[in-house]
mmCIF file of C-alpha atoms in Angstrom:
data_model
loop_
_atom_site.group_PDB
_atom_site.id
_atom_site.type_symbol
_atom_site.label_atom_id
_atom_site.label_comp_id
_atom_site.label_asym_id
_atom_site.label_seq_id
_atom_site.Cartn_x
_atom_site.Cartn_y
_atom_site.Cartn_z
ATOM 1 C CA MET A 1076 -13.666 18.744 5.712
ATOM 2 C CA ILE A 1077 -15.670 15.896 8.334
ATOM 3 C CA PRO A 1078 -17.355 13.689 5.864
ATOM 4 C CA PRO A 1079 -20.960 13.370 7.185
ATOM 5 C CA ILE A 1080 -22.837 10.267 9.451
ATOM 6 C CA SER A 1081 -24.659 7.820 7.867
ATOM 7 C CA ALA A 1082 -27.928 7.241 8.442
ATOM 8 C CA ILE A 1083 -29.604 4.171 10.027
ATOM 9 C CA GLN A 1084 -29.934 0.936 8.909
ATOM 10 C CA PRO A 1085 -32.873 -0.579 8.873
ATOM 11 C CA PHE A 1086 -33.703 -3.639 10.926
ATOM 12 C CA GLY A 1087 -33.874 -6.102 8.301
ATOM 13 C CA ALA A 1088 -30.705 -5.667 6.378
ATOM 14 C CA LEU A 1089 -28.779 -6.913 9.666
ATOM 15 C CA GLY A 1090 -26.668 -9.543 7.637
ATOM 16 C CA ALA A 1091 -25.303 -6.630 5.055
ATOM 17 C CA PRO A 1092 -21.944 -5.412 6.240
ATOM 18 C CA ALA A 1093 -22.522 -1.503 7.070
ATOM 19 C CA ALA A 1094 -21.932 0.724 4.575
ATOM 20 C CA GLY A 1095 -19.448 3.147 5.827
ATOM 21 C CA GLY A 1096 -17.019 3.085 8.728
ATOM 22 C CA ALA A 1097 -19.371 3.919 11.691
ATOM 23 C CA ALA A 1098 -22.391 3.360 9.916
ATOM 24 C CA GLY A 1099 -22.418 0.779 12.310
ATOM 25 C CA THR A 1100 -22.494 1.902 14.926
ATOM 26 C CA ALA A 1101 -26.599 2.029 15.352
ATOM 27 C CA ALA A 1102 -27.263 -0.576 13.266
ATOM 28 C CA ALA A 1103 -25.146 -2.768 16.079
ATOM 29 C CA GLY A 1104 -27.185 -2.117 18.530
ATOM 30 C CA GLY A 1105 -30.390 -2.266 16.852
ATOM 31 C CA ALA A 1106 -29.102 -5.819 15.753
ATOM 32 C CA ALA A 1107 -29.859 -7.580 18.673
ATOM 33 C CA ALA A 1108 -33.575 -5.854 18.772
ATOM 34 C CA GLY A 1109 -34.531 -7.140 15.630
ATOM 35 C CA ALA A 1110 -31.587 -9.535 14.330
ATOM 36 C CA THR A 1111 -33.905 -12.248 12.725
ATOM 37 C CA GLY A 1112 -32.349 -12.513 9.008
ATOM 38 C CA ALA A 1113 -28.460 -12.667 10.019
ATOM 39 C CA ALA A 1114 -26.774 -14.630 6.807
ATOM 40 C CA GLY A 1115 -25.869 -17.656 8.205
ATOM 41 C CA GLY A 1116 -27.867 -18.883 11.769
ATOM 42 C CA GLY A 1117 -30.020 -16.301 13.333
ATOM 43 C CA PHE A 1118 -30.616 -14.509 16.520
ATOM 44 C CA ALA A 1119 -27.577 -15.500 18.479
ATOM 45 C CA ASN A 1120 -25.435 -14.856 15.388
ATOM 46 C CA ALA A 1121 -27.466 -11.145 14.991
ATOM 47 C CA VAL A 1122 -26.362 -10.488 18.358
ATOM 48 C CA THR A 1123 -22.248 -12.085 17.830
ATOM 49 C CA ASP A 1124 -22.547 -9.863 14.814
ATOM 50 C CA ALA A 1125 -23.944 -6.809 16.491
ATOM 51 C CA LEU A 1126 -21.682 -6.816 19.494
ATOM 52 C CA ASN A 1127 -18.879 -6.572 17.437
ATOM 53 C CA GLN A 1128 -20.431 -3.633 15.972
ATOM 54 C CA VAL A 1129 -19.997 -2.315 18.694
ATOM 55 C CA GLN A 1130 -16.186 -3.060 19.950
ATOM 56 C CA GLN A 1131 -15.218 -2.497 16.349
ATOM 57 C CA VAL A 1132 -16.986 1.042 16.293
ATOM 58 C CA GLN A 1133 -15.160 1.537 20.266
ATOM 59 C CA ALA A 1134 -12.016 0.310 19.150
ATOM 60 C CA ASN A 1135 -11.978 2.926 16.370
ATOM 61 C CA ALA A 1136 -12.841 5.280 18.807
ATOM 62 C CA SER A 1137 -10.324 4.974 20.435
ATOM 63 C CA ASN A 1138 -7.210 4.937 18.209
ATOM 64 C CA ALA A 1139 -8.805 8.873 16.431
ATOM 65 C CA ALA A 1140 -8.489 10.089 20.179
ATOM 66 C CA VAL A 1141 -4.966 8.952 20.113
ATOM 67 C CA GLN A 1142 -3.110 9.883 17.265
ATOM 68 C CA ALA A 1143 -6.038 13.504 18.094
ATOM 69 C CA ALA A 1144 -3.699 13.448 20.955
ATOM 70 C CA SER A 1145 -0.550 12.920 19.756
ATOM 71 C CA GLY A 1146 -1.436 15.433 16.502
ATOM 72 C CA GLN A 1147 -1.604 13.183 14.012
ATOM 73 C CA GLY A 1148 -5.200 13.006 14.003
ATOM 74 C CA ASN A 1149 -8.229 15.409 13.744
ATOM 75 C CA ILE A 1150 -9.886 16.384 17.494
ATOM 76 C CA ALA A 1151 -13.623 16.953 15.673
ATOM 77 C CA ASP A 1152 -13.406 13.288 13.633
ATOM 78 C CA ALA A 1153 -11.812 12.256 17.356
ATOM 79 C CA LEU A 1154 -15.287 13.314 19.038
ATOM 80 C CA ILE A 1155 -17.903 12.156 16.553
ATOM 81 C CA ALA A 1156 -16.080 8.382 17.058
ATOM 82 C CA SER A 1157 -16.748 9.489 21.064
ATOM 83 C CA THR A 1158 -19.676 9.822 20.136
ATOM 84 C CA GLN A 1159 -20.974 6.991 17.843
ATOM 85 C CA ALA A 1160 -18.925 4.644 20.459
ATOM 86 C CA SER A 1161 -20.960 6.017 22.943
ATOM 87 C CA LEU A 1162 -24.624 6.359 21.026
ATOM 88 C CA ALA A 1163 -23.616 2.947 20.245
ATOM 89 C CA THR A 1164 -23.035 1.662 23.846
ATOM 90 C CA GLN A 1165 -26.072 3.365 24.902
ATOM 91 C CA VAL A 1166 -28.501 1.104 22.933
ATOM 92 C CA THR A 1167 -26.316 -2.123 22.763
ATOM 93 C CA THR A 1168 -27.257 -1.947 27.123
ATOM 94 C CA ALA A 1169 -30.682 -0.709 26.480
ATOM 95 C CA VAL A 1170 -31.688 -3.164 23.903
ATOM 96 C CA THR A 1171 -29.947 -6.320 27.160
ATOM 97 C CA ASN A 1172 -31.873 -4.281 29.230
ATOM 98 C CA LYS A 1173 -34.918 -4.410 27.282
ATOM 99 C CA ALA A 1174 -34.386 -8.380 26.596
ATOM 100 C CA LEU A 1175 -33.812 -9.526 30.322
ATOM 101 C CA ALA A 1176 -36.649 -7.433 30.776
ATOM 102 C CA ALA A 1177 -38.580 -9.640 28.854
ATOM 103 C CA PHE A 1178 -37.122 -12.590 29.233
ATOM 104 C CA THR A 1179 -37.526 -11.694 33.451
ATOM 105 C CA GLU A 1180 -41.518 -11.484 32.908
ATOM 106 C CA ILE A 1181 -41.728 -14.217 30.536
ATOM 107 C CA MET A 1182 -40.472 -16.905 33.513
ATOM 108 C CA ASN A 1183 -42.467 -14.995 35.687
ATOM 109 C CA MET A 1184 -45.644 -16.748 33.346
ATOM 110 C CA GLN A 1185 -47.903 -19.455 35.481
ATOM 111 C CA ILE A 1186 -48.452 -22.336 33.359
#
């Protein structure tokens, strides 16, 4: 049976670890966008934690794909993990592009 996908965590809950194994997927991408309260370090640590979560989701997807290919895992679980990893990567890329655009706009302001 396929486990249900957990709800996306709100931006305010960034310091807390993800409740479900893959539930941090969307929060990982969102963490870079609204990182204000990560435990013990601020924005830089929140971004680092978010990227680590994305990396973990991608590793989980890779492991699920290997298990499914070898016949030890469920193909549906591998597809879900792959989709979650893809979504996490897309959100992270979108947030990075927005942050870069904001930085560029600030740097182009005249004093």
